[in-house]
Short mmCIF file of N, CA, C and O in Angstrom, two decimals:
data_model
loop_
_atom_site.label_atom_id
_atom_site.label_comp_id
_atom_site.label_asym_id
_atom_site.label_seq_id
_atom_site.Cartn_x
_atom_site.Cartn_y
_atom_site.Cartn_z
N MET A 1 -20.15 -13.66 -8.73
CA MET A 1 -19.74 -13.07 -7.47
C MET A 1 -18.21 -13.14 -7.39
O MET A 1 -17.64 -14.20 -7.59
N PRO A 2 -17.56 -12.00 -7.11
CA PRO A 2 -16.10 -12.02 -7.05
C PRO A 2 -15.60 -12.83 -5.85
O PRO A 2 -16.21 -12.82 -4.78
N THR A 3 -14.54 -13.53 -6.08
CA THR A 3 -13.96 -14.30 -4.98
C THR A 3 -12.86 -13.48 -4.34
O THR A 3 -12.16 -12.73 -5.00
N GLU A 4 -12.74 -13.63 -3.05
CA GLU A 4 -11.70 -12.90 -2.32
C GLU A 4 -10.36 -13.60 -2.50
O GLU A 4 -10.28 -14.82 -2.60
N THR A 5 -9.32 -12.79 -2.56
CA THR A 5 -7.97 -13.33 -2.67
C THR A 5 -7.57 -13.90 -1.31
O THR A 5 -7.72 -13.22 -0.29
N PRO A 6 -7.08 -15.11 -1.31
CA PRO A 6 -6.67 -15.70 -0.03
C PRO A 6 -5.59 -14.85 0.65
O PRO A 6 -4.78 -14.20 -0.01
N ILE A 7 -5.62 -14.87 1.95
CA ILE A 7 -4.68 -14.06 2.73
C ILE A 7 -3.23 -14.40 2.39
O ILE A 7 -2.37 -13.51 2.39
N GLU A 8 -2.95 -15.64 2.08
CA GLU A 8 -1.57 -16.03 1.75
C GLU A 8 -1.08 -15.31 0.50
O GLU A 8 0.05 -14.86 0.44
N GLU A 9 -1.97 -15.17 -0.49
CA GLU A 9 -1.60 -14.48 -1.73
C GLU A 9 -1.39 -12.99 -1.46
O GLU A 9 -0.46 -12.37 -1.99
N ARG A 10 -2.26 -12.42 -0.65
CA ARG A 10 -2.13 -11.00 -0.32
C ARG A 10 -0.84 -10.75 0.44
O ARG A 10 -0.13 -9.77 0.17
N LEU A 11 -0.52 -11.61 1.38
CA LEU A 11 0.70 -11.47 2.16
C LEU A 11 1.93 -11.61 1.26
O LEU A 11 2.88 -10.84 1.37
N SER A 12 1.89 -12.54 0.34
CA SER A 12 3.00 -12.71 -0.60
C SER A 12 3.19 -11.45 -1.45
O SER A 12 4.32 -11.03 -1.72
N ALA A 13 2.10 -10.83 -1.86
CA ALA A 13 2.18 -9.60 -2.65
C ALA A 13 2.79 -8.47 -1.83
O ALA A 13 3.63 -7.71 -2.33
N VAL A 14 2.41 -8.36 -0.58
CA VAL A 14 2.97 -7.33 0.30
C VAL A 14 4.46 -7.58 0.52
O VAL A 14 5.28 -6.65 0.45
N GLU A 15 4.84 -8.81 0.78
CA GLU A 15 6.25 -9.14 0.98
C GLU A 15 7.07 -8.83 -0.27
O GLU A 15 8.19 -8.32 -0.18
N ALA A 16 6.52 -9.12 -1.45
CA ALA A 16 7.23 -8.83 -2.70
C ALA A 16 7.40 -7.32 -2.88
O ALA A 16 8.45 -6.85 -3.31
N ALA A 17 6.37 -6.56 -2.54
CA ALA A 17 6.46 -5.10 -2.65
C ALA A 17 7.51 -4.55 -1.70
O ALA A 17 8.30 -3.66 -2.07
N ILE A 18 7.57 -5.07 -0.49
CA ILE A 18 8.58 -4.62 0.49
C ILE A 18 9.97 -4.95 -0.02
O ILE A 18 10.89 -4.13 0.06
N GLU A 19 10.15 -6.12 -0.56
CA GLU A 19 11.46 -6.52 -1.09
C GLU A 19 11.88 -5.62 -2.24
O GLU A 19 13.04 -5.22 -2.34
N GLU A 20 10.93 -5.25 -3.09
CA GLU A 20 11.23 -4.33 -4.20
C GLU A 20 11.66 -2.97 -3.67
O GLU A 20 12.61 -2.36 -4.17
N LEU A 21 10.98 -2.48 -2.65
CA LEU A 21 11.37 -1.20 -2.04
C LEU A 21 12.77 -1.28 -1.44
O LEU A 21 13.56 -0.34 -1.57
N ARG A 22 13.07 -2.39 -0.81
CA ARG A 22 14.41 -2.56 -0.23
C ARG A 22 15.49 -2.56 -1.31
O ARG A 22 16.58 -2.02 -1.12
N ARG A 23 15.19 -3.16 -2.44
CA ARG A 23 16.15 -3.18 -3.56
C ARG A 23 16.39 -1.78 -4.10
O ARG A 23 17.48 -1.46 -4.54
N ARG A 24 15.36 -0.97 -4.09
CA ARG A 24 15.48 0.39 -4.61
C ARG A 24 16.22 1.33 -3.67
O ARG A 24 16.72 2.36 -4.11
N MET A 25 16.24 1.00 -2.40
CA MET A 25 16.90 1.87 -1.41
C MET A 25 18.40 1.81 -1.59
O MET A 25 18.96 0.75 -1.86
N PRO A 26 19.08 2.94 -1.41
CA PRO A 26 20.54 2.91 -1.46
C PRO A 26 21.10 2.04 -0.33
O PRO A 26 20.46 1.89 0.71
N ALA A 27 22.29 1.50 -0.56
CA ALA A 27 22.89 0.60 0.44
C ALA A 27 23.02 1.29 1.79
O ALA A 27 22.73 0.71 2.82
N SER A 28 23.46 2.52 1.79
CA SER A 28 23.55 3.25 3.06
C SER A 28 22.97 4.64 2.85
O SER A 28 23.57 5.49 2.21
N SER A 29 21.78 4.84 3.34
CA SER A 29 21.16 6.15 3.21
C SER A 29 21.61 7.01 4.39
O SER A 29 21.71 6.54 5.51
N PRO A 30 21.90 8.29 4.14
CA PRO A 30 22.37 9.16 5.21
C PRO A 30 21.29 9.39 6.24
O PRO A 30 20.09 9.36 5.93
N ASN A 31 21.72 9.59 7.46
CA ASN A 31 20.80 9.86 8.55
C ASN A 31 20.31 11.30 8.39
O ASN A 31 21.10 12.24 8.42
N TRP A 32 19.02 11.49 8.22
CA TRP A 32 18.46 12.83 7.98
C TRP A 32 18.76 13.76 9.13
O TRP A 32 18.98 14.96 8.93
N LEU A 33 18.81 13.24 10.35
CA LEU A 33 19.06 14.09 11.51
C LEU A 33 20.47 14.65 11.47
O LEU A 33 20.70 15.82 11.77
N ASP A 34 21.44 13.83 11.06
CA ASP A 34 22.81 14.31 10.93
C ASP A 34 22.91 15.44 9.90
O ASP A 34 23.74 16.34 10.04
N GLN A 35 22.07 15.40 8.89
CA GLN A 35 22.10 16.44 7.87
C GLN A 35 21.47 17.74 8.37
O GLN A 35 21.82 18.82 7.90
N VAL A 36 20.54 17.65 9.31
CA VAL A 36 19.82 18.83 9.79
C VAL A 36 20.53 19.51 10.95
O VAL A 36 20.59 20.74 11.01
N VAL A 37 21.09 18.72 11.86
CA VAL A 37 21.73 19.29 13.05
C VAL A 37 22.83 20.25 12.63
O VAL A 37 23.72 19.91 11.87
N GLY A 38 22.74 21.47 13.15
CA GLY A 38 23.76 22.47 12.87
C GLY A 38 23.59 23.21 11.55
O GLY A 38 24.34 24.13 11.26
N SER A 39 22.60 22.84 10.76
CA SER A 39 22.45 23.46 9.44
C SER A 39 22.00 24.91 9.52
O SER A 39 22.15 25.66 8.56
N LEU A 40 21.44 25.33 10.65
CA LEU A 40 20.97 26.71 10.79
C LEU A 40 21.86 27.55 11.70
O LEU A 40 21.51 28.68 12.04
N LYS A 41 23.02 27.02 12.09
CA LYS A 41 23.85 27.72 13.08
C LYS A 41 24.29 29.10 12.61
O LYS A 41 24.48 29.99 13.43
N ASP A 42 24.45 29.32 11.33
CA ASP A 42 24.89 30.61 10.82
C ASP A 42 23.74 31.48 10.33
O ASP A 42 23.96 32.52 9.72
N GLU A 43 22.53 31.07 10.61
CA GLU A 43 21.34 31.81 10.18
C GLU A 43 20.97 32.81 11.28
O GLU A 43 20.62 32.40 12.39
N PRO A 44 21.05 34.11 11.02
CA PRO A 44 20.78 35.11 12.06
C PRO A 44 19.37 34.98 12.66
O PRO A 44 19.20 35.20 13.86
N ALA A 45 18.39 34.62 11.88
CA ALA A 45 17.02 34.53 12.39
C ALA A 45 16.83 33.34 13.33
O ALA A 45 15.87 33.31 14.10
N PHE A 46 17.74 32.37 13.30
CA PHE A 46 17.57 31.17 14.12
C PHE A 46 17.58 31.51 15.61
O PHE A 46 16.74 31.03 16.37
N ASP A 47 18.52 32.36 16.05
CA ASP A 47 18.56 32.75 17.46
C ASP A 47 17.29 33.49 17.86
O ASP A 47 16.78 33.33 18.97
N GLU A 48 16.76 34.28 16.93
CA GLU A 48 15.53 35.01 17.21
C GLU A 48 14.36 34.03 17.38
O GLU A 48 13.53 34.18 18.27
N VAL A 49 14.31 33.03 16.54
CA VAL A 49 13.26 32.01 16.63
C VAL A 49 13.36 31.27 17.96
O VAL A 49 12.35 31.02 18.62
N LEU A 50 14.58 30.93 18.37
CA LEU A 50 14.76 30.26 19.67
C LEU A 50 14.27 31.14 20.81
O LEU A 50 13.63 30.66 21.75
N ALA A 51 14.58 32.44 20.75
CA ALA A 51 14.14 33.36 21.80
C ALA A 51 12.62 33.46 21.84
O ALA A 51 12.02 33.46 22.93
N TYR A 52 11.98 33.52 20.68
CA TYR A 52 10.51 33.55 20.64
C TYR A 52 9.93 32.28 21.25
O TYR A 52 8.97 32.32 22.02
N GLY A 53 10.49 31.15 20.91
CA GLY A 53 10.00 29.89 21.45
C GLY A 53 10.15 29.82 22.96
O GLY A 53 9.25 29.38 23.68
N ARG A 54 11.31 30.27 23.44
CA ARG A 54 11.57 30.28 24.88
C ARG A 54 10.56 31.19 25.59
O ARG A 54 9.97 30.82 26.61
N ALA A 55 10.34 32.40 25.04
CA ALA A 55 9.40 33.34 25.64
C ALA A 55 7.99 32.76 25.64
O ALA A 55 7.25 32.92 26.63
N PHE A 56 7.61 32.10 24.57
CA PHE A 56 6.28 31.50 24.48
C PHE A 56 6.10 30.43 25.55
O PHE A 56 5.08 30.37 26.23
N ARG A 57 7.11 29.56 25.70
CA ARG A 57 7.00 28.49 26.71
C ARG A 57 6.96 29.06 28.12
O ARG A 57 6.21 28.60 28.97
N GLU A 58 7.79 30.08 28.38
CA GLU A 58 7.82 30.66 29.73
C GLU A 58 6.53 31.41 30.04
O GLU A 58 6.11 31.46 31.19
N ALA A 59 5.90 32.00 29.02
CA ALA A 59 4.63 32.69 29.24
C ALA A 59 3.54 31.71 29.62
O ALA A 59 2.55 32.09 30.25
N ASP A 60 3.71 30.47 29.27
CA ASP A 60 2.73 29.43 29.58
C ASP A 60 2.87 28.91 31.00
O ASP A 60 2.03 28.18 31.48
N ARG A 61 3.98 29.28 31.67
CA ARG A 61 4.22 28.80 33.04
C ARG A 61 4.11 29.96 34.01
O ARG A 61 4.98 30.84 34.02
N PRO A 62 3.11 29.99 34.84
CA PRO A 62 2.97 31.08 35.81
C PRO A 62 4.15 31.09 36.79
O PRO A 62 4.61 30.05 37.25
N GLY A 63 4.63 32.28 37.08
CA GLY A 63 5.69 32.42 38.08
C GLY A 63 7.09 32.21 37.55
O GLY A 63 8.06 32.37 38.28
N VAL A 64 7.27 31.88 36.30
CA VAL A 64 8.60 31.68 35.72
C VAL A 64 8.98 32.95 34.98
O VAL A 64 8.26 33.39 34.10
N GLN A 65 10.11 33.52 35.37
CA GLN A 65 10.56 34.74 34.71
C GLN A 65 12.02 34.63 34.38
O GLN A 65 12.78 33.91 35.03
N GLY A 66 12.45 35.34 33.34
CA GLY A 66 13.85 35.40 32.99
C GLY A 66 14.31 34.16 32.23
O GLY A 66 13.56 33.22 32.03
N ASP A 67 15.55 34.22 31.78
CA ASP A 67 16.12 33.09 31.03
C ASP A 67 16.52 31.97 31.96
O ASP A 67 17.01 32.20 33.06
N ARG A 68 16.29 30.78 31.48
CA ARG A 68 16.72 29.58 32.21
C ARG A 68 17.82 28.94 31.44
O ARG A 68 17.82 28.99 30.21
N PRO A 69 18.72 28.28 32.09
CA PRO A 69 19.82 27.61 31.35
C PRO A 69 19.34 26.47 30.50
O PRO A 69 18.34 25.89 30.68
#
């Protein structure tokens, strides 16, 4: 009958794996959000996508018409 690994051993294995992942990570990884913000500002279709999204949301609200700030 197989014996179960004690929780202490399992926890030690998890901690070792986390430490290995931390070692592999670059010292300072760039913030993904900083890389994305503004990346589509010169894309002509972006304004169109925003307009579609706005129209979709406004269509979901009865009595709301026109552009909102």
